[in-house]
Amino acid sequence: MPDLPAVPAAVDLTVLRDQVALVTGGGSGIGRATAFALAQAGVEVVVADLDGEAGEAVAAAIGGHAIAIDVSDLEANHAAVAFARERCGGLDLVFLNAGISTGCGVGDDFDLARYRRAMGVNLDGVVFGTHAALPALRANDGPVRGAIVATSSLAGLVGVPLEPIYSANKHAVVGFVRAVGPALALEGIRFNAICPGFAETAIVDPIRDALSEMGVNLLPAETVADTVVQLLAGAAGDAGGACWFVQPGREPGPFAFRGVPGAR
Ligand code: NAP
């Protein structure tokens, strides 16, 4: 049995009160649940989603704001950050969460448009969202100037043969967060990832029956949202670049990556 990292204690969410958050993919599933949890913690939330109506509905329910964006478009990410700064007077917390399944493999079922779309949403969406948010976070004062959580997946920690392109872009999110997180931590910006197992949201609809037949337990979206909010509030500490697994029946915690063998 490998050594597992100690499970960090839950943090006090009152630190989040009156902060401003941007949640991509906030119209549905994990993003929606996180928008609700953040609002409950006293955060002013901007819901950014491709589905403008769904985003508006969440914003109306939590007393927040909504903007329709496609996260695969760089300018749209800048527009969402500018919207948050104008409407709410700044930006402190960012949840880069919008994502899609791929719907194709790499054999006869390869589809270039689906491949580009999946990489555009799941990877570019996180990179562009980070790039767009950084000036707003850097403009904040204090030892903690902001926090970003990116949504990867367990498919970003282990290879998933049935969804190789999804697994590739979710691994890329893990690599990006591990690369950028420690450097941003030096600036007082916490940047970590979540890696949930299967969760009860629309994205699993195409495989819901198969998962049920295999007896796979789905995480409630609210359980994943709780971990996101904990990370935004500082549960991973100040080092940055942590990738937290969220699995049914386990306390969430940082995945322990093995070191790479050094040169001899
Ligand atoms: P979901 O219920 O389908 O929510 C995803 C939301 O993102 C939807 O509102 C969707 O809008 C929106 N979206 C899709 N493409 C977008 C784009 N280009 N720009 C802006 N918004 C966009 O699924 P979810 O499970 O909550 O997914 C959230 C994240 O969790 C994804 O990154 C997913 O990969 C990840 N994840 C999910 C699971 C799981 O089992 N559910 C497990 C691990 C990781 P539309 O409805 O219009 O497409």
CSV table of C-alpha atoms and ligand atoms in Angstrom, one decimal:
chain,number,residue,atom,x,y,z
A,1,MET,CA,0.0,0.0,0.0
A,2,PRO,CA,1.6,3.3,-1.0
A,3,ASP,CA,1.8,6.2,1.4
A,4,LEU,CA,-1.2,8.5,0.8
A,5,PRO,CA,-0.9,12.1,1.6
A,6,ALA,CA,-2.7,13.2,4.8
A,7,VAL,CA,-6.2,14.5,4.2
A,8,PRO,CA,-6.2,18.2,4.8
A,9,ALA,CA,-8.7,19.6,7.3
A,10,ALA,CA,-11.7,21.5,6.0
A,11,VAL,CA,-11.1,25.3,5.8
A,12,ASP,CA,-13.3,28.0,7.1
A,13,LEU,CA,-15.4,29.3,4.2
A,14,THR,CA,-16.0,32.7,5.7
A,15,VAL,CA,-12.8,33.8,4.0
A,16,LEU,CA,-14.8,33.8,0.7
A,17,ARG,CA,-17.5,36.2,1.8
A,18,ASP,CA,-18.0,39.2,-0.5
A,19,GLN,CA,-15.5,37.8,-3.0
A,20,VAL,CA,-16.3,37.7,-6.8
A,21,ALA,CA,-16.2,34.4,-8.7
A,22,LEU,CA,-16.3,33.4,-12.3
A,23,VAL,CA,-17.6,29.9,-13.0
A,24,THR,CA,-17.4,28.5,-16.5
A,25,GLY,CA,-19.8,25.8,-17.4
A,26,GLY,CA,-21.9,27.2,-14.5
A,27,GLY,CA,-25.2,26.5,-16.2
A,28,SER,CA,-25.2,22.8,-15.5
A,29,GLY,CA,-23.8,20.0,-13.4
A,30,ILE,CA,-20.7,20.5,-11.4
A,31,GLY,CA,-20.4,24.2,-12.3
A,32,ARG,CA,-24.0,24.9,-11.4
A,33,ALA,CA,-23.6,23.1,-8.0
A,34,THR,CA,-20.4,25.2,-7.4
A,35,ALA,CA,-22.2,28.4,-8.3
A,36,PHE,CA,-24.9,27.6,-5.7
A,37,ALA,CA,-22.3,26.6,-3.1
A,38,LEU,CA,-20.3,29.8,-3.6
A,39,ALA,CA,-23.4,31.9,-3.4
A,40,GLN,CA,-24.2,30.2,-0.1
A,41,ALA,CA,-20.8,31.2,1.1
A,42,GLY,CA,-21.5,34.8,0.4
A,43,VAL,CA,-19.7,35.0,-3.0
A,44,GLU,CA,-21.0,37.1,-5.9
A,45,VAL,CA,-21.0,34.7,-8.8
A,46,VAL,CA,-20.7,35.3,-12.6
A,47,VAL,CA,-22.0,32.2,-14.4
A,48,ALA,CA,-20.4,31.8,-17.8
A,49,ASP,CA,-21.8,29.1,-20.0
A,50,LEU,CA,-22.3,28.3,-23.7
A,51,ASP,CA,-25.9,27.7,-22.9
A,52,GLY,CA,-27.0,31.3,-22.2
A,53,GLU,CA,-30.4,30.4,-20.9
A,54,ALA,CA,-29.1,27.8,-18.4
A,55,GLY,CA,-26.5,30.3,-17.2
A,56,GLU,CA,-29.2,33.0,-16.7
A,57,ALA,CA,-31.4,30.6,-14.8
A,58,VAL,CA,-28.6,29.7,-12.4
A,59,ALA,CA,-27.7,33.4,-12.0
A,60,ALA,CA,-31.3,34.3,-11.3
A,61,ALA,CA,-31.6,31.6,-8.7
A,62,ILE,CA,-28.5,32.7,-6.7
A,63,GLY,CA,-28.7,36.4,-7.2
A,64,GLY,CA,-25.6,36.4,-9.5
A,65,HIS,CA,-24.8,37.4,-13.1
A,66,ALA,CA,-24.6,35.5,-16.3
A,67,ILE,CA,-22.7,35.8,-19.6
A,68,ALA,CA,-22.9,33.5,-22.6
A,69,ILE,CA,-19.4,32.5,-23.7
A,70,ASP,CA,-17.6,29.7,-25.6
A,71,VAL,CA,-14.5,29.0,-23.5
A,72,SER,CA,-12.7,27.8,-26.6
A,73,ASP,CA,-12.6,31.4,-27.8
A,74,LEU,CA,-9.8,33.5,-26.3
A,75,GLU,CA,-11.7,36.8,-26.8
A,76,ALA,CA,-14.8,35.3,-25.1
A,77,ASN,CA,-12.6,34.6,-22.0
A,78,HIS,CA,-11.4,38.1,-21.9
A,79,ALA,CA,-15.0,39.3,-22.3
A,80,ALA,CA,-16.1,37.2,-19.3
A,81,VAL,CA,-13.3,38.6,-17.1
A,82,ALA,CA,-14.1,42.2,-18.2
A,83,PHE,CA,-17.8,41.6,-17.5
A,84,ALA,CA,-17.0,40.4,-13.9
A,85,ARG,CA,-14.8,43.4,-13.3
A,86,GLU,CA,-17.3,45.8,-14.6
A,87,ARG,CA,-20.4,44.3,-12.9
A,88,CYS,CA,-18.8,43.2,-9.6
A,89,GLY,CA,-15.8,45.6,-9.3
A,90,GLY,CA,-13.2,42.9,-9.5
A,91,LEU,CA,-12.4,39.2,-9.7
A,92,ASP,CA,-11.0,36.9,-6.9
A,93,LEU,CA,-12.0,33.3,-7.7
A,94,VAL,CA,-12.1,31.5,-11.0
A,95,PHE,CA,-13.5,28.0,-11.6
A,96,LEU,CA,-12.4,26.9,-15.1
A,97,ASN,CA,-14.8,24.0,-15.5
A,98,ALA,CA,-16.6,24.0,-18.8
A,99,GLY,CA,-16.0,20.7,-20.5
A,100,ILE,CA,-17.4,18.1,-23.0
A,101,SER,CA,-17.0,14.5,-23.8
A,102,THR,CA,-15.3,13.7,-27.1
A,103,GLY,CA,-17.5,11.3,-28.8
A,104,CYS,CA,-14.8,9.8,-31.0
A,105,GLY,CA,-11.7,7.6,-30.8
A,106,VAL,CA,-8.5,7.5,-32.8
A,107,GLY,CA,-9.3,4.6,-35.1
A,108,ASP,CA,-12.0,4.5,-37.8
A,109,ASP,CA,-14.2,6.5,-35.5
A,110,PHE,CA,-11.7,9.5,-35.5
A,111,ASP,CA,-13.4,12.7,-36.3
A,112,LEU,CA,-11.2,15.8,-36.8
A,113,ALA,CA,-13.9,18.3,-35.9
A,114,ARG,CA,-14.8,16.5,-32.7
A,115,TYR,CA,-11.2,16.2,-31.8
A,116,ARG,CA,-10.5,19.9,-32.3
A,117,ARG,CA,-13.7,20.8,-30.4
A,118,ALA,CA,-12.8,18.6,-27.4
A,119,MET,CA,-9.3,20.0,-27.2
A,120,GLY,CA,-10.6,23.5,-27.7
A,121,VAL,CA,-13.1,23.3,-24.9
A,122,ASN,CA,-11.3,21.1,-22.4
A,123,LEU,CA,-7.8,22.3,-22.8
A,124,ASP,CA,-7.9,25.7,-24.5
A,125,GLY,CA,-10.7,26.7,-22.2
A,126,VAL,CA,-8.5,26.2,-19.2
A,127,VAL,CA,-5.4,27.9,-20.7
A,128,PHE,CA,-7.3,30.8,-22.2
A,129,GLY,CA,-9.3,31.2,-19.0
A,130,THR,CA,-6.1,31.4,-17.0
A,131,HIS,CA,-4.5,33.8,-19.4
A,132,ALA,CA,-7.6,36.1,-19.3
A,133,ALA,CA,-8.0,36.0,-15.5
A,134,LEU,CA,-4.4,36.6,-14.4
A,135,PRO,CA,-4.4,40.4,-14.9
A,136,ALA,CA,-7.5,40.7,-12.8
A,137,LEU,CA,-6.1,38.5,-10.0
A,138,ARG,CA,-2.8,40.3,-10.1
A,139,ALA,CA,-4.6,43.6,-9.6
A,140,ASN,CA,-5.8,42.4,-6.1
A,141,ASP,CA,-4.0,43.3,-2.9
A,142,GLY,CA,-2.9,41.1,-0.1
A,143,PRO,CA,-0.9,37.9,0.4
A,144,VAL,CA,-3.7,35.9,-1.3
A,145,ARG,CA,-4.6,37.7,-4.5
A,146,GLY,CA,-6.9,35.1,-5.9
A,147,ALA,CA,-7.6,31.4,-6.5
A,148,ILE,CA,-8.2,29.3,-9.6
A,149,VAL,CA,-9.5,25.8,-9.8
A,150,ALA,CA,-9.4,23.9,-13.1
A,151,THR,CA,-11.6,20.9,-13.7
A,152,SER,CA,-9.6,17.8,-14.9
A,153,SER,CA,-10.9,14.3,-14.2
A,154,LEU,CA,-9.8,10.9,-12.9
A,155,ALA,CA,-9.3,10.5,-16.7
A,156,GLY,CA,-6.5,13.1,-16.3
A,157,LEU,CA,-4.7,10.8,-13.8
A,158,VAL,CA,-5.2,7.4,-15.4
A,159,GLY,CA,-5.5,6.5,-19.1
A,160,VAL,CA,-9.1,5.8,-20.2
A,161,PRO,CA,-9.0,3.5,-23.3
A,162,LEU,CA,-12.6,4.2,-24.2
A,163,GLU,CA,-12.1,8.0,-24.2
A,164,PRO,CA,-8.5,8.6,-25.3
A,165,ILE,CA,-8.9,12.1,-26.5
A,166,TYR,CA,-10.8,13.2,-23.4
A,167,SER,CA,-8.1,11.4,-21.3
A,168,ALA,CA,-5.4,13.3,-23.3
A,169,ASN,CA,-6.9,16.7,-22.7
A,170,LYS,CA,-7.6,16.1,-19.1
A,171,HIS,CA,-4.0,14.9,-18.6
A,172,ALA,CA,-3.0,18.1,-20.3
A,173,VAL,CA,-5.0,20.1,-17.7
A,174,VAL,CA,-3.2,18.3,-14.9
A,175,GLY,CA,0.2,19.0,-16.6
A,176,PHE,CA,-0.7,22.7,-17.1
A,177,VAL,CA,-1.9,23.1,-13.5
A,178,ARG,CA,1.2,21.3,-12.1
A,179,ALA,CA,3.5,23.5,-14.3
A,180,VAL,CA,1.8,26.9,-13.6
A,181,GLY,CA,0.5,26.4,-10.1
A,182,PRO,CA,3.8,26.6,-8.1
A,183,ALA,CA,4.9,29.7,-10.1
A,184,LEU,CA,1.6,31.5,-9.5
A,185,ALA,CA,1.8,30.6,-5.8
A,186,LEU,CA,4.8,32.8,-5.5
A,187,GLU,CA,2.5,35.7,-6.6
A,188,GLY,CA,-0.2,34.8,-4.0
A,189,ILE,CA,-2.5,33.1,-6.6
A,190,ARG,CA,-3.6,29.6,-5.7
A,191,PHE,CA,-4.0,27.4,-8.8
A,192,ASN,CA,-5.1,23.8,-8.3
A,193,ALA,CA,-7.1,21.2,-10.1
A,194,ILE,CA,-9.9,18.8,-9.3
A,195,CYS,CA,-10.0,15.3,-10.7
A,196,PRO,CA,-13.5,13.8,-10.0
A,197,GLY,CA,-14.6,10.3,-10.8
A,198,PHE,CA,-18.0,9.8,-12.5
A,199,ALA,CA,-20.5,12.4,-11.3
A,200,GLU,CA,-24.2,12.7,-11.6
A,201,THR,CA,-24.4,15.3,-14.5
A,202,ALA,CA,-25.6,15.5,-18.1
A,203,ILE,CA,-22.1,14.6,-19.4
A,204,VAL,CA,-22.6,11.0,-18.4
A,205,ASP,CA,-25.9,10.6,-20.1
A,206,PRO,CA,-24.5,8.7,-23.1
A,207,ILE,CA,-22.9,6.1,-20.9
A,208,ARG,CA,-25.3,6.2,-17.9
A,209,ASP,CA,-26.8,2.8,-18.7
A,210,ALA,CA,-23.4,1.2,-19.1
A,211,LEU,CA,-22.2,2.7,-15.8
A,212,SER,CA,-25.3,1.5,-14.1
A,213,GLU,CA,-24.7,-2.1,-15.4
A,214,MET,CA,-21.1,-2.0,-14.1
A,215,GLY,CA,-22.4,-0.8,-10.7
A,216,VAL,CA,-20.4,2.4,-10.9
A,217,ASN,CA,-21.3,4.8,-8.1
A,218,LEU,CA,-21.9,8.4,-9.3
A,219,LEU,CA,-20.8,11.3,-7.2
A,220,PRO,CA,-23.4,14.0,-6.5
A,221,ALA,CA,-22.4,17.2,-8.3
A,222,GLU,CA,-22.7,18.9,-4.9
A,223,THR,CA,-19.9,16.7,-3.5
A,224,VAL,CA,-17.6,17.8,-6.2
A,225,ALA,CA,-18.7,21.4,-5.7
A,226,ASP,CA,-17.8,21.2,-2.0
A,227,THR,CA,-14.3,20.2,-2.8
A,228,VAL,CA,-14.0,23.1,-5.4
A,229,VAL,CA,-15.1,25.6,-2.8
A,230,GLN,CA,-12.7,24.2,-0.2
A,231,LEU,CA,-9.9,24.5,-2.7
A,232,LEU,CA,-10.9,28.1,-3.6
A,233,ALA,CA,-10.9,28.8,0.1
A,234,GLY,CA,-7.3,27.5,0.5
A,235,ALA,CA,-7.7,23.8,1.5
A,236,ALA,CA,-4.7,22.8,-0.6
A,237,GLY,CA,-2.4,25.3,1.1
A,238,ASP,CA,-0.3,27.9,-0.6
A,239,ALA,CA,2.1,25.7,-2.7
A,240,GLY,CA,-0.2,25.5,-5.8
A,241,GLY,CA,-0.3,22.8,-8.5
A,242,ALA,CA,-2.2,20.2,-6.5
A,243,CYS,CA,-4.6,17.9,-8.2
A,244,TRP,CA,-7.3,16.7,-5.9
A,245,PHE,CA,-9.2,13.4,-6.6
A,246,VAL,CA,-12.8,13.3,-5.7
A,247,GLN,CA,-14.2,9.7,-5.4
A,248,PRO,CA,-17.4,8.3,-3.9
A,249,GLY,CA,-17.0,7.2,-0.3
A,250,ARG,CA,-13.5,8.8,0.1
A,251,GLU,CA,-12.3,12.0,1.6
A,252,PRO,CA,-11.1,14.1,-1.3
A,253,GLY,CA,-7.4,14.9,-1.2
A,254,PRO,CA,-4.3,15.6,-3.3
A,255,PHE,CA,-3.1,12.9,-5.7
A,256,ALA,CA,0.4,11.8,-4.8
A,257,PHE,CA,2.4,11.8,-8.0
A,258,ARG,CA,5.5,9.6,-8.1
A,259,GLY,CA,8.8,11.3,-8.7
A,260,VAL,CA,10.5,10.8,-12.0
A,261,PRO,CA,13.8,8.8,-11.8
A,262,GLY,CA,16.7,11.1,-11.9
A,263,ALA,CA,19.6,10.8,-14.3
A,264,ARG,CA,22.6,8.7,-13.2
B,1,NAP,P1,-22.4,19.2,-17.7
B,1,NAP,O1,-23.6,19.1,-16.8
B,1,NAP,O2,-22.6,18.9,-19.2
B,1,NAP,O3,-21.9,20.7,-17.6
B,1,NAP,C1,-21.0,21.3,-18.5
B,1,NAP,C2,-21.5,22.7,-18.8
B,1,NAP,O4,-20.4,23.3,-19.6
B,1,NAP,C3,-22.8,22.7,-19.6
B,1,NAP,O5,-23.6,23.8,-19.1
B,1,NAP,C4,-22.2,23.1,-21.0
B,1,NAP,O6,-23.2,23.7,-21.8
B,1,NAP,C5,-21.1,23.9,-20.7
B,1,NAP,N1,-20.2,24.1,-21.8
B,1,NAP,C6,-19.9,23.1,-22.7
B,1,NAP,N2,-19.0,23.6,-23.6
B,1,NAP,C7,-18.8,24.9,-23.3
B,1,NAP,C8,-18.1,25.9,-23.9
B,1,NAP,N3,-17.4,25.7,-25.1
B,1,NAP,N4,-18.1,27.1,-23.3
B,1,NAP,C9,-18.8,27.3,-22.2
B,1,NAP,N5,-19.5,26.4,-21.6
B,1,NAP,C10,-19.6,25.2,-22.2
B,1,NAP,O7,-21.2,18.3,-17.3
B,1,NAP,P2,-20.3,18.3,-15.9
B,1,NAP,O8,-20.1,16.9,-15.6
B,1,NAP,O9,-20.9,19.3,-14.9
B,1,NAP,O10,-19.0,18.9,-16.5
B,1,NAP,C11,-18.2,19.9,-15.9
B,1,NAP,C12,-16.7,19.5,-15.9
B,1,NAP,O11,-16.5,18.3,-15.1
B,1,NAP,C13,-16.2,19.1,-17.3
B,1,NAP,O12,-14.9,19.7,-17.5
B,1,NAP,C14,-16.1,17.6,-17.3
B,1,NAP,O13,-15.1,17.1,-18.2
B,1,NAP,C15,-15.7,17.4,-15.9
B,1,NAP,N6,-15.9,16.1,-15.3
B,1,NAP,C16,-17.1,15.5,-15.2
B,1,NAP,C17,-17.3,14.3,-14.7
B,1,NAP,C18,-18.6,13.6,-14.6
B,1,NAP,O14,-18.6,12.4,-14.5
B,1,NAP,N7,-19.7,14.3,-14.7
B,1,NAP,C19,-16.1,13.6,-14.2
B,1,NAP,C20,-14.9,14.2,-14.2
B,1,NAP,C21,-14.8,15.5,-14.8
B,1,NAP,P3,-24.1,22.8,-22.9
B,1,NAP,O15,-25.0,22.1,-22.0
B,1,NAP,O16,-24.7,23.8,-23.8
B,1,NAP,O17,-23.1,21.9,-23.6
